Coordinates of C-alpha atoms in Angstrom, one line a residue:
Chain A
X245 CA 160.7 60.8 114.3
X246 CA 161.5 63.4 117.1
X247 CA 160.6 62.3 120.3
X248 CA 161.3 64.3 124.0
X249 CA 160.4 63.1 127.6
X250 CA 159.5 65.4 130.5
X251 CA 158.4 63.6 133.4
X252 CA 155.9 60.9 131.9
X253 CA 154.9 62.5 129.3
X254 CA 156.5 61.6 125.8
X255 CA 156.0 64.0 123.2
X256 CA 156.6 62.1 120.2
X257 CA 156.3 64.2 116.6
X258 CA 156.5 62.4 113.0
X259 CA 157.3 63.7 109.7
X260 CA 155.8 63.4 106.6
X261 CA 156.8 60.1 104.5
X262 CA 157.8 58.2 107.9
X263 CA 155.9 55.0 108.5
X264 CA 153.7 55.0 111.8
X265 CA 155.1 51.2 112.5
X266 CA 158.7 51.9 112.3
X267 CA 158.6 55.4 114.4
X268 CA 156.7 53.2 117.7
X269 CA 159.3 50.5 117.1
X270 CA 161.6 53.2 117.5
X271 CA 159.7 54.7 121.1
X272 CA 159.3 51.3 122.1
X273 CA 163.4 51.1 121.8
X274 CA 164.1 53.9 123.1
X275 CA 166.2 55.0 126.5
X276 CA 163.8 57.2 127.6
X277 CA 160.6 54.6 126.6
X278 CA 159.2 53.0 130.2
X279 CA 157.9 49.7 129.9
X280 CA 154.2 51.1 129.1
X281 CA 152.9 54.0 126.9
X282 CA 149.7 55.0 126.9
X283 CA 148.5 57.1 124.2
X284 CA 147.1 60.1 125.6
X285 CA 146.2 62.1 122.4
X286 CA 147.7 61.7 118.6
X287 CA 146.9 64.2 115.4
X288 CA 148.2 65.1 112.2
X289 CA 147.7 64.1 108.2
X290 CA 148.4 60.7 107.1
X291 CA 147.7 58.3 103.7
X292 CA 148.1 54.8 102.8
X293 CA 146.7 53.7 105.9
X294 CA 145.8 50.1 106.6
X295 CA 143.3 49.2 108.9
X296 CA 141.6 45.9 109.8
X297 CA 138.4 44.6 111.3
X298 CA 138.8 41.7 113.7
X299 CA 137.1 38.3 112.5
X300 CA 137.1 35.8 115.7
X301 CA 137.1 31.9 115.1
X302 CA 138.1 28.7 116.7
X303 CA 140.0 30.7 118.9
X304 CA 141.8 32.8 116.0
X305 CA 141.7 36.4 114.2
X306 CA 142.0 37.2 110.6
X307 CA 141.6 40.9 109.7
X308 CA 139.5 42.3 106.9
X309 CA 141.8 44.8 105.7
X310 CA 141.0 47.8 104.0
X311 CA 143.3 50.2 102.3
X312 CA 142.5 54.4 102.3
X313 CA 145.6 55.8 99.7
X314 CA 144.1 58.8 99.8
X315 CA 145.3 61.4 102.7
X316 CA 143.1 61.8 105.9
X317 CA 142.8 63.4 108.9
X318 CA 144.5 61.5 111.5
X319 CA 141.6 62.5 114.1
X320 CA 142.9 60.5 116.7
X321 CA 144.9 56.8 118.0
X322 CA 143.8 54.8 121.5
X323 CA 146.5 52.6 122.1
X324 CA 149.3 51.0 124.5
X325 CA 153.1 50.4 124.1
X326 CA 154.0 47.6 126.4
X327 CA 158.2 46.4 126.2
X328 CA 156.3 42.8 125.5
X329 CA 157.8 41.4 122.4
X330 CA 154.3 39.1 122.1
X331 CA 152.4 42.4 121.3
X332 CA 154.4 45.6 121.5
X333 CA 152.3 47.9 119.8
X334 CA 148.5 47.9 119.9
X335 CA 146.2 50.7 118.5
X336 CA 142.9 51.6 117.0
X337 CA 142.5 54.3 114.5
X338 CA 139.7 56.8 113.5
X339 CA 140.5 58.9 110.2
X340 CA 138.1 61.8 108.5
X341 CA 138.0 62.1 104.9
X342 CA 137.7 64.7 102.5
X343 CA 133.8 65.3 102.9
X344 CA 133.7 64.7 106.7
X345 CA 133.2 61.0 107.2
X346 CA 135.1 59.0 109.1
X347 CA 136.6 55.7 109.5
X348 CA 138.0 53.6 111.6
X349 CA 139.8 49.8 113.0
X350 CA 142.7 48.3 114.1
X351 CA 145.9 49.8 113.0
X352 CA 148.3 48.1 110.7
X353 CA 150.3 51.2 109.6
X354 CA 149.7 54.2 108.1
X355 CA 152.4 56.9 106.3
X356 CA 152.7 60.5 108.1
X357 CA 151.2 62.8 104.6
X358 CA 151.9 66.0 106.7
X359 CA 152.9 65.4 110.3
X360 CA 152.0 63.4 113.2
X361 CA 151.9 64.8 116.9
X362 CA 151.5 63.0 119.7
X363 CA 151.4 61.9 123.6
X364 CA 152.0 59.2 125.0
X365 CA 152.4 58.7 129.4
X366 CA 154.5 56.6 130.3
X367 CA 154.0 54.2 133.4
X368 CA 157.3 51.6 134.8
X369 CA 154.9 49.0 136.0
X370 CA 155.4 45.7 134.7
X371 CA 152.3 45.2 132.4
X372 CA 152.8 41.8 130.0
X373 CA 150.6 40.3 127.9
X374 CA 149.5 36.4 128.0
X375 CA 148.0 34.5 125.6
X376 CA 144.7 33.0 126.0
X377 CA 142.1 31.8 123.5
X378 CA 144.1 33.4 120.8
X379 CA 144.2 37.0 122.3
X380 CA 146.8 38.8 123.6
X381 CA 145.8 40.0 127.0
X382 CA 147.5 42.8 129.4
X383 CA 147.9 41.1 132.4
X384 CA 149.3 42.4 136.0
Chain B
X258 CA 137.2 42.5 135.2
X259 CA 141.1 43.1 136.5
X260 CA 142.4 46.2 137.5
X261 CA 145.9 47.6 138.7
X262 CA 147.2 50.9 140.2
X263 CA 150.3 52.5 139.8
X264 CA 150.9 55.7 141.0
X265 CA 147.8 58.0 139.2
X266 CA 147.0 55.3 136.2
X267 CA 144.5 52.8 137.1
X268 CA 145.0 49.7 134.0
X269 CA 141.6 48.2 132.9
X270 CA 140.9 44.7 131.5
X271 CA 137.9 43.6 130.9
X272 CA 136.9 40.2 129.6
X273 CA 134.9 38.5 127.2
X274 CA 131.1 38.2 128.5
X275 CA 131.1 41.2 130.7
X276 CA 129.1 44.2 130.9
X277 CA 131.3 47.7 130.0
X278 CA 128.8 49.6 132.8
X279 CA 128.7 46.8 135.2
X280 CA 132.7 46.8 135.3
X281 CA 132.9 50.3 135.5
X282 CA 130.6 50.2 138.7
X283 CA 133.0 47.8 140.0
X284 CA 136.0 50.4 139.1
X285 CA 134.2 53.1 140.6
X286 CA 133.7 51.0 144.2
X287 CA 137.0 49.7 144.1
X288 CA 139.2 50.3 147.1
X289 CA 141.9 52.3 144.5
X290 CA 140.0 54.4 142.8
X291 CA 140.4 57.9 144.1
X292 CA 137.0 60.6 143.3
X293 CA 137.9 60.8 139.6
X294 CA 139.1 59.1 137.0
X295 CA 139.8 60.4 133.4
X296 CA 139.7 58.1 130.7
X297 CA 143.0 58.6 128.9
X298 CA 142.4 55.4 126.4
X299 CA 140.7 52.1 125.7
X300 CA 140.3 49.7 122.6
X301 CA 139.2 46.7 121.8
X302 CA 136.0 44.8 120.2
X303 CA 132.9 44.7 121.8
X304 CA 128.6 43.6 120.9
X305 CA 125.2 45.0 121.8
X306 CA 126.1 48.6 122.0
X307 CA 123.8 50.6 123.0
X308 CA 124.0 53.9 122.2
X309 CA 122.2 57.6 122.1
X310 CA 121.6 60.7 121.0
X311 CA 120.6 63.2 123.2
X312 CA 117.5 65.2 122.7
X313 CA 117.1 68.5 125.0
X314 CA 113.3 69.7 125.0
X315 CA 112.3 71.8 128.3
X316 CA 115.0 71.1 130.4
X317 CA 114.7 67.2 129.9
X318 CA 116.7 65.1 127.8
X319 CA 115.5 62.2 125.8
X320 CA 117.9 59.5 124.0
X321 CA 117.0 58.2 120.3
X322 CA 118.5 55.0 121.0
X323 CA 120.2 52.8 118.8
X324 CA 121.4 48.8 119.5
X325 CA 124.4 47.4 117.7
X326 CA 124.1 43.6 117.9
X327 CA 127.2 42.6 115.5
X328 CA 130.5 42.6 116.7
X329 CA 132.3 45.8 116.2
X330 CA 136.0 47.3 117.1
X331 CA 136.2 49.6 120.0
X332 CA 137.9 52.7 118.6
X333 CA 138.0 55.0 121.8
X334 CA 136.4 55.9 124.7
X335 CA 135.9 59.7 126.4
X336 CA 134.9 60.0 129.7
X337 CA 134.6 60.6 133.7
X338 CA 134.2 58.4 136.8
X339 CA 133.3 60.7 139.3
X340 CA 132.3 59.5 142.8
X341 CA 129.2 61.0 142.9
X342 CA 125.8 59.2 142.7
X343 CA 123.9 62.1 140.5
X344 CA 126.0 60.7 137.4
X345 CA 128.8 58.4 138.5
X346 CA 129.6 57.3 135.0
X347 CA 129.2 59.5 132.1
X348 CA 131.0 58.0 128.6
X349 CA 130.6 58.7 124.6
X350 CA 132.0 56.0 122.7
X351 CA 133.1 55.5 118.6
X352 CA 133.2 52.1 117.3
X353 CA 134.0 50.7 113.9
X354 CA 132.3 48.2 111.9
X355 CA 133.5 45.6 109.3
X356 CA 133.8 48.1 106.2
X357 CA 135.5 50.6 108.7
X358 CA 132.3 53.0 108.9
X359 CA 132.0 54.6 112.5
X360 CA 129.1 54.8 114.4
X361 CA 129.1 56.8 118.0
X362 CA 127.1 58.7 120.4
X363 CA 126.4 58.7 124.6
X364 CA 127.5 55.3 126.0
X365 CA 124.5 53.4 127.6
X366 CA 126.3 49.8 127.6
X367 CA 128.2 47.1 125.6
X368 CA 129.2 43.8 126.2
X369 CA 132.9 42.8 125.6
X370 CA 133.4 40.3 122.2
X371 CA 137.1 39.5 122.9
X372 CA 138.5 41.8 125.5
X373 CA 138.6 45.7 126.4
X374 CA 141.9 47.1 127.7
X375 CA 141.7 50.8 129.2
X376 CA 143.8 53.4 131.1
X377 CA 142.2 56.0 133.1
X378 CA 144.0 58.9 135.1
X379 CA 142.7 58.9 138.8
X380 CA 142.7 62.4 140.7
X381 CA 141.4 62.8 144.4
X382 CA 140.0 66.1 143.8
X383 CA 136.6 66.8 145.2
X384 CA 134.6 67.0 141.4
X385 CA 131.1 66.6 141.7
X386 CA 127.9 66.9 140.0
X387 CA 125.2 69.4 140.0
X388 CA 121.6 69.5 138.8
X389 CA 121.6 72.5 136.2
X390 CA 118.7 73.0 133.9
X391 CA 118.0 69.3 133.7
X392 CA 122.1 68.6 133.1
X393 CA 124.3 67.3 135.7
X394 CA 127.5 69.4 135.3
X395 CA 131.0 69.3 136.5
X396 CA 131.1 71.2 139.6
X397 CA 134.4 72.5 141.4
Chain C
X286 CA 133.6 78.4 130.8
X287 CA 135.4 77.2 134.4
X288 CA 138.4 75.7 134.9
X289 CA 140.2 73.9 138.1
X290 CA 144.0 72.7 138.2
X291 CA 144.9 69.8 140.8
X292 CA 148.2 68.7 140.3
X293 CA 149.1 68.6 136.3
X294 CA 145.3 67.7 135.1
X295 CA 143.3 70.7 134.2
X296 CA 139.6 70.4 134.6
X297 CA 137.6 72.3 132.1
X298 CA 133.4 73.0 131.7
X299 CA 132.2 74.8 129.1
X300 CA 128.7 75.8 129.4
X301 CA 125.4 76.5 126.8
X302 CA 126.4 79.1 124.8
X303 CA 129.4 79.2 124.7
X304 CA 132.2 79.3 121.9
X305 CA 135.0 76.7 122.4
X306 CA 138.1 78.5 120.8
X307 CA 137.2 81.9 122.9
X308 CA 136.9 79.6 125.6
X309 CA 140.4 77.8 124.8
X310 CA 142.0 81.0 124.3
X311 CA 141.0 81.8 128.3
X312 CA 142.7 78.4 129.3
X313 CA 145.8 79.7 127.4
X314 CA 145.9 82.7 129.1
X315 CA 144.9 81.6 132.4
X316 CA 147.3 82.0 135.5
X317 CA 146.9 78.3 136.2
X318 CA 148.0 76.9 132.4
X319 CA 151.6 75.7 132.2
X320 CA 153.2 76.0 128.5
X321 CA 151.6 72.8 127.3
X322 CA 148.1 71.4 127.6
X323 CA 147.6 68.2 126.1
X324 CA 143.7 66.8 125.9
X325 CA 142.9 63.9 127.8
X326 CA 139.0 63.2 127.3
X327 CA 136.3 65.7 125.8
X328 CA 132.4 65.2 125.5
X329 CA 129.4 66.8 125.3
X330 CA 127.0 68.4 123.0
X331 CA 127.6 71.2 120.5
X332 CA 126.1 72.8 117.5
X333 CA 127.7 75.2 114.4
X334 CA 130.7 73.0 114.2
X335 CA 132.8 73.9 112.0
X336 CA 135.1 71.2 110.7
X337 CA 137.6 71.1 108.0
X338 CA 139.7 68.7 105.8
X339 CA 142.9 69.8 104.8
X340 CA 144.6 69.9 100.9
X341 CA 148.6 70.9 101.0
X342 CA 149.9 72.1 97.7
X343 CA 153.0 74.1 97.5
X344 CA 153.9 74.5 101.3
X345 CA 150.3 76.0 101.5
X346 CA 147.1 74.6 102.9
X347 CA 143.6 75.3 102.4
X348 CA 140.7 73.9 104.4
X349 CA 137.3 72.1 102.6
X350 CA 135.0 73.7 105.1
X351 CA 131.8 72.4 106.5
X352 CA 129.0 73.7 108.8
X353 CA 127.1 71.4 110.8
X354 CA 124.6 73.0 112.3
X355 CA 122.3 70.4 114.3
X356 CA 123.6 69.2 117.6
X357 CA 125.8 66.5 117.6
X358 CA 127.8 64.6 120.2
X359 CA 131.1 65.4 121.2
X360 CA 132.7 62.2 121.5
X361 CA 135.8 63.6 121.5
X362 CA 139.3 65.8 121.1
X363 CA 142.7 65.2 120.2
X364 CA 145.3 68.2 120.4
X365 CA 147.5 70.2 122.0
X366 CA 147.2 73.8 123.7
X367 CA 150.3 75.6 123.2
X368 CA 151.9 78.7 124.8
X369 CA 153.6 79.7 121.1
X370 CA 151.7 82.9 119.4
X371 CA 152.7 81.0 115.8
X372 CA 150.1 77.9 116.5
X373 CA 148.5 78.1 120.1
X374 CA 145.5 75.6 119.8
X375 CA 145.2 72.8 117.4
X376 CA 142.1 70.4 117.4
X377 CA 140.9 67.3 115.7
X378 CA 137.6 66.9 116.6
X379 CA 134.2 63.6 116.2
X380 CA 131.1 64.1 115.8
X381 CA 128.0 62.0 116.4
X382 CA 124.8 63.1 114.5
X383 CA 121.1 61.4 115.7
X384 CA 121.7 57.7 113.3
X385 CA 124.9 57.4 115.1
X386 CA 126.6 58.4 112.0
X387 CA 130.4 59.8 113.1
X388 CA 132.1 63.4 111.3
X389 CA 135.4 64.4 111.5
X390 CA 138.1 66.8 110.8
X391 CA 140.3 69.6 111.9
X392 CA 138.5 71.3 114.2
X393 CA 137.5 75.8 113.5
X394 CA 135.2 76.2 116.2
X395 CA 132.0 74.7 117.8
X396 CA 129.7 76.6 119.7
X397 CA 128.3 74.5 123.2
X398 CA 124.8 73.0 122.8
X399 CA 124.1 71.4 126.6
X400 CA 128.0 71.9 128.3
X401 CA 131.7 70.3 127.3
X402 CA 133.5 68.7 129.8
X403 CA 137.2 68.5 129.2
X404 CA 140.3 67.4 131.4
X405 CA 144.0 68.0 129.6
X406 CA 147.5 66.7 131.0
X407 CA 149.7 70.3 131.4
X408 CA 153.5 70.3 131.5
X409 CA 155.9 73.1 132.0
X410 CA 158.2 72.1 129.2
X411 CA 159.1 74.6 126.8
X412 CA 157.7 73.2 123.3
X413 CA 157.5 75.3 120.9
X414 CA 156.1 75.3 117.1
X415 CA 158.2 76.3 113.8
X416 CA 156.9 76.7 110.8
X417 CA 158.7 74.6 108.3
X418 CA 157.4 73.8 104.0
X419 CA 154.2 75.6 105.2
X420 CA 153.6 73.8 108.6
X421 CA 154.1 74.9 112.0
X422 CA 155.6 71.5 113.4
X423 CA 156.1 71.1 117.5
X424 CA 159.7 71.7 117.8
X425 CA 161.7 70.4 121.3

């Protein structure tokens, strides 16, 4: 994972066989890492991705996971980075396979096939996240 | 809904129950909003989505419309807030259901299922909207 | 295709007719673009897109083409717009067609069905590509 800040904007690029997981851990971590990131755009080639689908309940979420081995277009992430050790990393994921279709959830993790390219902008204010009702909400 | 400025990023939370267009209205009156904003990223899980596909015939445009009752993840949003009451609020949306399959189209409305956290990029530049053909376009 | 810089966000409208990777090649040559142009929001309508799935054998990759003809939504972009002759635009692009259904992949070209309206982030610092097994990775 190479990453490079000019201004706000961190231009984060990942190489193939790194996991998606450990490479924010290692933004999140870094000197040059604000306390938010916002993902501004995100595309490359990835496999083994795990993504989820949120199942809400007395005030809890269990994911149905789902498993794609196979590599996909990374065709894009939404997400924040917030220095918040309740919830660090947050993203959703949309992937296109072989024929066109395309999939999509939370993230979990996924593992860079070809590369990864992304931008993130990076903001100082002091976002946090709460809990409440089981979520993990930004608040101000 | 809660929002919060800092410098040219406007955070967005919306909360369970609430209306996506409603909120937005609220954005778009809101005494920090400048005349645009950009949506740079939003997630989370959301019900009743309403959504279209545009059909051009003679200069008029018709939505097939399709409503999405069950819960489904938020993947991303695209889209302008522009302070101008031709088209104020113009958004496509992709959202994933429970075997990951994504659906999308023009955003008419959703209601938040556990919460909705967005970033948009705010710009005071004078955008507006013109009648073109039946299409309300960017105008410089 | 009209563009309008204020500050570091790039306003772009592409109109009926029009060809989006003649029309990206313009920003990339325009007085107004700074080295890098990375995509905040796209949407529209466009027809003839051409998408693409990549297969990487031996440092070489070859794209599994496919035409879509009808209009479909643009719900959105991910990529970066480069000043660097080896690798100057690179798009991931989704699609909505009229069930809602959602296509994807690398993104050849699209030809604009009602208009596009874009916005990127631009920044003066000197990325550049290198090819490296076959890729052309961004390089600090």
């Amino acid at each position: 994972m190479r990453l490079k800040r000019e201004d706000d904007i961190l231009f984060v690029v990942i190489d193939r066989g790194e996991g998606f997981v450990g490479c924010m851990k290692e933004v999140l971590h870094s000197s040059v890492m604000e306390n938010v990131g916002v993902v501004i755009t995100a595309l490359g080639m990835v496999k083994n991705a795990q993504i989820g689908y949120g199942v809400y309940k007395d005030n809890k979420v269990e994911y149905q996971k789902a498993i794609f081995e196979e590599p996909l277009e990374l065709l894009g992430l939404s997400g924040f980075i917030i220095k918040d050790e309740k919830l660090p990393l947050h993203f959703h994921v949309y992937l296109g396979d072989p024929n066109g279709n395309v999939v999509g959830g939370h993230l979990f993790d996924f593992e860079v096939f070809t590369f990864v390219e992304m931008a993130l902008l990076t903001s100082s204010y002091p976002l946090k996240r709460v809990l409440k009702n089981g979520l993990f909400l930004i608040d101000f």
